[in-house]
PDB file of N, CA and C in Angstrom:
ATOM      1  N   UNK A   1      80.135  83.378 117.542  1.00  0.00           N
ATOM      2  CA  UNK A   1      81.113  84.429 116.404  1.00  0.00           C
ATOM      3  C   UNK A   1      81.469  84.310 115.092  1.00  0.00           C
ATOM      4  N   UNK A   2      80.647  85.771 114.697  1.00  0.00           N
ATOM      5  CA  UNK A   2      81.475  86.109 112.991  1.00  0.00           C
ATOM      6  C   UNK A   2      83.095  85.726 113.048  1.00  0.00           C
ATOM      7  N   UNK A   3      83.415  85.223 112.014  1.00  0.00           N
ATOM      8  CA  UNK A   3      84.879  84.755 111.753  1.00  0.00           C
ATOM      9  C   UNK A   3      84.946  85.360 110.154  1.00  0.00           C
ATOM     10  N   UNK A   4      86.046  86.095 109.998  1.00  0.00           N
ATOM     11  CA  UNK A   4      86.333  86.858 108.922  1.00  0.00           C
ATOM     12  C   UNK A   4      87.758  86.700 108.532  1.00  0.00           C
ATOM     13  N   UNK A   5      87.858  86.260 107.540  1.00  0.00           N
ATOM     14  CA  UNK A   5      88.727  85.406 106.395  1.00  0.00           C
ATOM     15  C   UNK A   5      89.696  86.517 106.054  1.00  0.00           C
ATOM     16  N   UNK A   6      91.236  86.068 106.901  1.00  0.00           N
ATOM     17  CA  UNK A   6      92.588  87.285 106.469  1.00  0.00           C
ATOM     18  C   UNK A   6      92.264  87.818 105.354  1.00  0.00           C
ATOM     19  N   UNK A   7      92.038  87.393 104.053  1.00  0.00           N
ATOM     20  CA  UNK A   7      92.139  88.054 102.943  1.00  0.00           C
ATOM     21  C   UNK A   7      91.066  89.112 102.693  1.00  0.00           C
ATOM     22  N   UNK A   8      90.449  88.435 103.432  1.00  0.00           N
ATOM     23  CA  UNK A   8      88.743  89.653 103.029  1.00  0.00           C
ATOM     24  C   UNK A   8      89.304  90.566 103.933  1.00  0.00           C
ATOM     25  N   UNK A   9      90.157  90.747 105.027  1.00  0.00           N
ATOM     26  CA  UNK A   9      90.495  91.516 105.936  1.00  0.00           C
ATOM     27  C   UNK A   9      91.796  92.615 105.007  1.00  0.00           C
ATOM     28  N   UNK A  10      92.733  92.025 104.473  1.00  0.00           N
ATOM     29  CA  UNK A  10      93.636  92.569 103.456  1.00  0.00           C
ATOM     30  C   UNK A  10      93.616  93.078 102.690  1.00  0.00           C
ATOM     31  N   UNK A  11      91.769  92.690 102.130  1.00  0.00           N
ATOM     32  CA  UNK A  11      91.573  93.857 100.989  1.00  0.00           C
ATOM     33  C   UNK A  11      90.944  95.057 101.265  1.00  0.00           C
ATOM     34  N   UNK A  12      89.964  94.695 102.372  1.00  0.00           N
ATOM     35  CA  UNK A  12      89.279  96.393 103.268  1.00  0.00           C
ATOM     36  C   UNK A  12      90.092  96.748 104.322  1.00  0.00           C
ATOM     37  N   UNK A  13      90.881  96.609 104.781  1.00  0.00           N
ATOM     38  CA  UNK A  13      91.683  98.053 105.437  1.00  0.00           C
ATOM     39  C   UNK A  13      92.235  98.952 104.459  1.00  0.00           C
ATOM     40  N   UNK A  14      92.961  97.644 103.767  1.00  0.00           N
ATOM     41  CA  UNK A  14      94.058  99.305 102.368  1.00  0.00           C
ATOM     42  C   UNK A  14      92.654 100.070 102.058  1.00  0.00           C
ATOM     43  N   UNK A  15      92.095  99.389 101.604  1.00  0.00           N
ATOM     44  CA  UNK A  15      90.493  99.999 100.815  1.00  0.00           C
ATOM     45  C   UNK A  15      90.193 101.664 101.663  1.00  0.00           C
ATOM     46  N   UNK A  16      89.682 100.493 103.027  1.00  0.00           N
ATOM     47  CA  UNK A  16      89.325 102.089 103.988  1.00  0.00           C
ATOM     48  C   UNK A  16      90.384 103.191 104.333  1.00  0.00           C
ATOM     49  N   UNK A  17      92.179 103.112 104.445  1.00  0.00           N
ATOM     50  CA  UNK A  17      92.875 103.987 104.098  1.00  0.00           C
ATOM     51  C   UNK A  17      93.149 104.364 103.127  1.00  0.00           C
ATOM     52  N   UNK A  18      92.605 104.051 101.583  1.00  0.00           N
ATOM     53  CA  UNK A  18      92.462 104.373 100.563  1.00  0.00           C
ATOM     54  C   UNK A  18      91.366 105.331 100.151  1.00  0.00           C
ATOM     55  N   UNK A  19      90.002 105.141 101.541  1.00  0.00           N
ATOM     56  CA  UNK A  19      88.750 106.025 101.343  1.00  0.00           C
ATOM     57  C   UNK A  19      89.235 107.519 101.971  1.00  0.00           C
ATOM     58  N   UNK A  20      89.896 106.906 103.181  1.00  0.00           N
ATOM     59  CA  UNK A  20      90.629 108.188 103.717  1.00  0.00           C
ATOM     60  C   UNK A  20      91.622 109.173 103.203  1.00  0.00           C
ATOM     61  N   UNK A  21      91.316 108.534 102.887  1.00  0.00           N
ATOM     62  CA  UNK A  21      92.280 109.581 101.719  1.00  0.00           C
ATOM     63  C   UNK A  21      93.746 110.049 102.617  1.00  0.00           C
ATOM     64  N   UNK A  22      95.432 110.086 101.633  1.00  0.00           N
ATOM     65  CA  UNK A  22      96.197 110.119 102.467  1.00  0.00           C
ATOM     66  C   UNK A  22      96.728 111.459 102.807  1.00  0.00           C
ATOM     67  N   UNK A  23      96.291 112.347 102.515  1.00  0.00           N
ATOM     68  CA  UNK A  23      95.963 114.169 102.713  1.00  0.00           C
ATOM     69  C   UNK A  23      95.424 114.333 104.301  1.00  0.00           C
ATOM     70  N   UNK A  24      94.654 113.022 104.421  1.00  0.00           N
ATOM     71  CA  UNK A  24      93.995 113.335 105.857  1.00  0.00           C
ATOM     72  C   UNK A  24      94.828 112.639 106.973  1.00  0.00           C
ATOM     73  N   UNK A  25      95.850 111.908 106.419  1.00  0.00           N
ATOM     74  CA  UNK A  25      96.959 111.220 108.031  1.00  0.00           C
ATOM     75  C   UNK A  25      98.389 112.351 107.778  1.00  0.00           C
ATOM     76  N   UNK A  26      97.739 112.349 108.941  1.00  0.00           N
ATOM     77  CA  UNK A  26      99.074 113.791 109.569  1.00  0.00           C
ATOM     78  C   UNK A  26     100.278 112.747 109.896  1.00  0.00           C
ATOM     79  N   UNK A  27     101.655 114.058 109.768  1.00  0.00           N
ATOM     80  CA  UNK A  27     102.911 113.319 109.890  1.00  0.00           C
ATOM     81  C   UNK A  27     103.152 112.481 111.786  1.00  0.00           C
ATOM     82  N   UNK A  28     101.947 113.094 112.347  1.00  0.00           N
ATOM     83  CA  UNK A  28     102.249 112.326 113.275  1.00  0.00           C
ATOM     84  C   UNK A  28     101.286 111.014 113.589  1.00  0.00           C
ATOM     85  N   UNK A  29     100.338 111.004 113.181  1.00  0.00           N
ATOM     86  CA  UNK A  29      99.070 109.832 112.904  1.00  0.00           C
ATOM     87  C   UNK A  29     100.308 108.767 112.170  1.00  0.00           C
ATOM     88  N   UNK A  30     100.874 109.152 110.866  1.00  0.00           N
ATOM     89  CA  UNK A  30     101.879 107.950 110.861  1.00  0.00           C
ATOM     90  C   UNK A  30     103.208 107.730 111.387  1.00  0.00           C
ATOM     91  N   UNK A  31     103.687 108.505 112.082  1.00  0.00           N
ATOM     92  CA  UNK A  31     105.043 108.040 112.968  1.00  0.00           C
ATOM     93  C   UNK A  31     104.489 107.251 113.878  1.00  0.00           C
ATOM     94  N   UNK A  32     103.041 107.650 114.919  1.00  0.00           N
ATOM     95  CA  UNK A  32     102.628 106.949 115.848  1.00  0.00           C
ATOM     96  C   UNK A  32     102.473 105.390 115.401  1.00  0.00           C
ATOM     97  N   UNK A  33     101.535 105.200 113.713  1.00  0.00           N
ATOM     98  CA  UNK A  33     101.420 104.390 113.267  1.00  0.00           C
ATOM     99  C   UNK A  33     102.256 103.151 113.004  1.00  0.00           C
ATOM    100  N   UNK A  34     103.864 103.410 112.620  1.00  0.00           N
ATOM    101  CA  UNK A  34     104.871 103.116 112.746  1.00  0.00           C
ATOM    102  C   UNK A  34     105.200 102.329 113.573  1.00  0.00           C
ATOM    103  N   UNK A  35     105.595 103.183 114.713  1.00  0.00           N
ATOM    104  CA  UNK A  35     106.343 102.955 115.839  1.00  0.00           C
ATOM    105  C   UNK A  35     105.046 102.085 116.778  1.00  0.00           C
ATOM    106  N   UNK A  36     104.185 101.577 116.563  1.00  0.00           N
ATOM    107  CA  UNK A  36     102.906 100.960 116.988  1.00  0.00           C
ATOM    108  C   UNK A  36     103.531  99.212 116.562  1.00  0.00           C
ATOM    109  N   UNK A  37     103.556 100.055 115.086  1.00  0.00           N
ATOM    110  CA  UNK A  37     103.891  98.699 114.331  1.00  0.00           C
ATOM    111  C   UNK A  37     105.411  97.747 114.086  1.00  0.00           C
ATOM    112  N   UNK A  38     106.489  98.948 115.414  1.00  0.00           N
ATOM    113  CA  UNK A  38     106.975  97.439 115.328  1.00  0.00           C
ATOM    114  C   UNK A  38     107.213  97.819 116.807  1.00  0.00           C
ATOM    115  N   UNK A  39     106.810  97.923 117.238  1.00  0.00           N
ATOM    116  CA  UNK A  39     106.433  97.733 119.291  1.00  0.00           C
ATOM    117  C   UNK A  39     105.856  96.002 118.972  1.00  0.00           C
ATOM    118  N   UNK A  40     104.521  96.246 118.018  1.00  0.00           N
ATOM    119  CA  UNK A  40     103.922  95.067 118.085  1.00  0.00           C
ATOM    120  C   UNK A  40     104.374  93.846 117.635  1.00  0.00           C
ATOM    121  N   UNK A  41     105.533  93.982 116.220  1.00  0.00           N
ATOM    122  CA  UNK A  41     106.581  93.121 115.818  1.00  0.00           C
ATOM    123  C   UNK A  41     107.440  92.653 117.162  1.00  0.00           C
ATOM    124  N   UNK A  42     107.662  93.484 117.880  1.00  0.00           N
ATOM    125  CA  UNK A  42     108.817  93.282 118.258  1.00  0.00           C
ATOM    126  C   UNK A  42     108.901  92.170 119.472  1.00  0.00           C
ATOM    127  N   UNK A  43     107.541  92.754 119.509  1.00  0.00           N
ATOM    128  CA  UNK A  43     106.871  91.789 121.322  1.00  0.00           C
ATOM    129  C   UNK A  43     106.693  90.622 120.466  1.00  0.00           C
ATOM    130  N   UNK A  44     105.849  90.948 119.348  1.00  0.00           N
ATOM    131  CA  UNK A  44     105.815  89.127 118.667  1.00  0.00           C
ATOM    132  C   UNK A  44     107.555  88.427 118.519  1.00  0.00           C
ATOM    133  N   UNK A  45     108.001  88.829 118.028  1.00  0.00           N
ATOM    134  CA  UNK A  45     109.493  88.356 117.628  1.00  0.00           C
ATOM    135  C   UNK A  45     110.262  87.997 119.263  1.00  0.00           C
ATOM    136  N   UNK A  46     110.183  88.799 119.772  1.00  0.00           N
ATOM    137  CA  UNK A  46     110.566  87.946 121.346  1.00  0.00           C
ATOM    138  C   UNK A  46     110.089  86.704 122.458  1.00  0.00           C
ATOM    139  N   UNK A  47     108.225  86.926 121.834  1.00  0.00           N
ATOM    140  CA  UNK A  47     107.390  86.212 122.582  1.00  0.00           C
ATOM    141  C   UNK A  47     108.162  84.748 121.581  1.00  0.00           C
ATOM    142  N   UNK A  48     108.569  84.649 120.242  1.00  0.00           N
ATOM    143  CA  UNK A  48     108.760  83.623 119.753  1.00  0.00           C
ATOM    144  C   UNK A  48     109.623  82.545 119.695  1.00  0.00           C
ATOM    145  N   UNK A  49     110.834  83.967 119.877  1.00  0.00           N
ATOM    146  CA  UNK A  49     111.840  83.169 119.653  1.00  0.00           C
ATOM    147  C   UNK A  49     112.573  83.402 120.852  1.00  0.00           C
ATOM    148  N   UNK A  50     111.686  83.842 122.112  1.00  0.00           N
ATOM    149  CA  UNK A  50     112.835  83.698 123.053  1.00  0.00           C
ATOM    150  C   UNK A  50     111.920  82.981 124.573  1.00  0.00           C
ATOM    151  N   UNK A  51     111.758  81.575 123.719  1.00  0.00           N
ATOM    152  CA  UNK A  51     111.782  80.512 124.465  1.00  0.00           C
ATOM    153  C   UNK A  51     112.541  79.386 124.235  1.00  0.00           C
ATOM    154  N   UNK A  52     112.624  78.412 125.090  1.00  0.00           N
ATOM    155  CA  UNK A  52     113.576  77.439 125.397  1.00  0.00           C
ATOM    156  C   UNK A  52     113.737  76.287 123.828  1.00  0.00           C
ATOM    157  N   UNK A  53     114.709  76.236 123.249  1.00  0.00           N
ATOM    158  CA  UNK A  53     114.889  75.883 122.079  1.00  0.00           C
ATOM    159  C   UNK A  53     113.966  76.641 120.934  1.00  0.00           C
ATOM    160  N   UNK A  54     113.397  78.129 121.199  1.00  0.00           N
ATOM    161  CA  UNK A  54     113.156  78.844 120.180  1.00  0.00           C
ATOM    162  C   UNK A  54     114.167  79.939 119.088  1.00  0.00           C
ATOM    163  N   UNK A  55     115.200  79.925 118.716  1.00  0.00           N
ATOM    164  CA  UNK A  55     116.289  80.533 117.714  1.00  0.00           C
ATOM    165  C   UNK A  55     117.277  80.186 118.562  1.00  0.00           C
TER     166      UNK A  55
END
């Protein structure tokens, strides 16, 4: 399996979004992306902190 360094992904993803252009992203797409990011972040926080001696 090919492993891609995180810093490489950090540069490629914004470049792909920039290449697509902000005009191509609708408000609904932006809202859905923010909701998904918040959902994933809250699940990750609960998984890390919701254990014995977590926080």
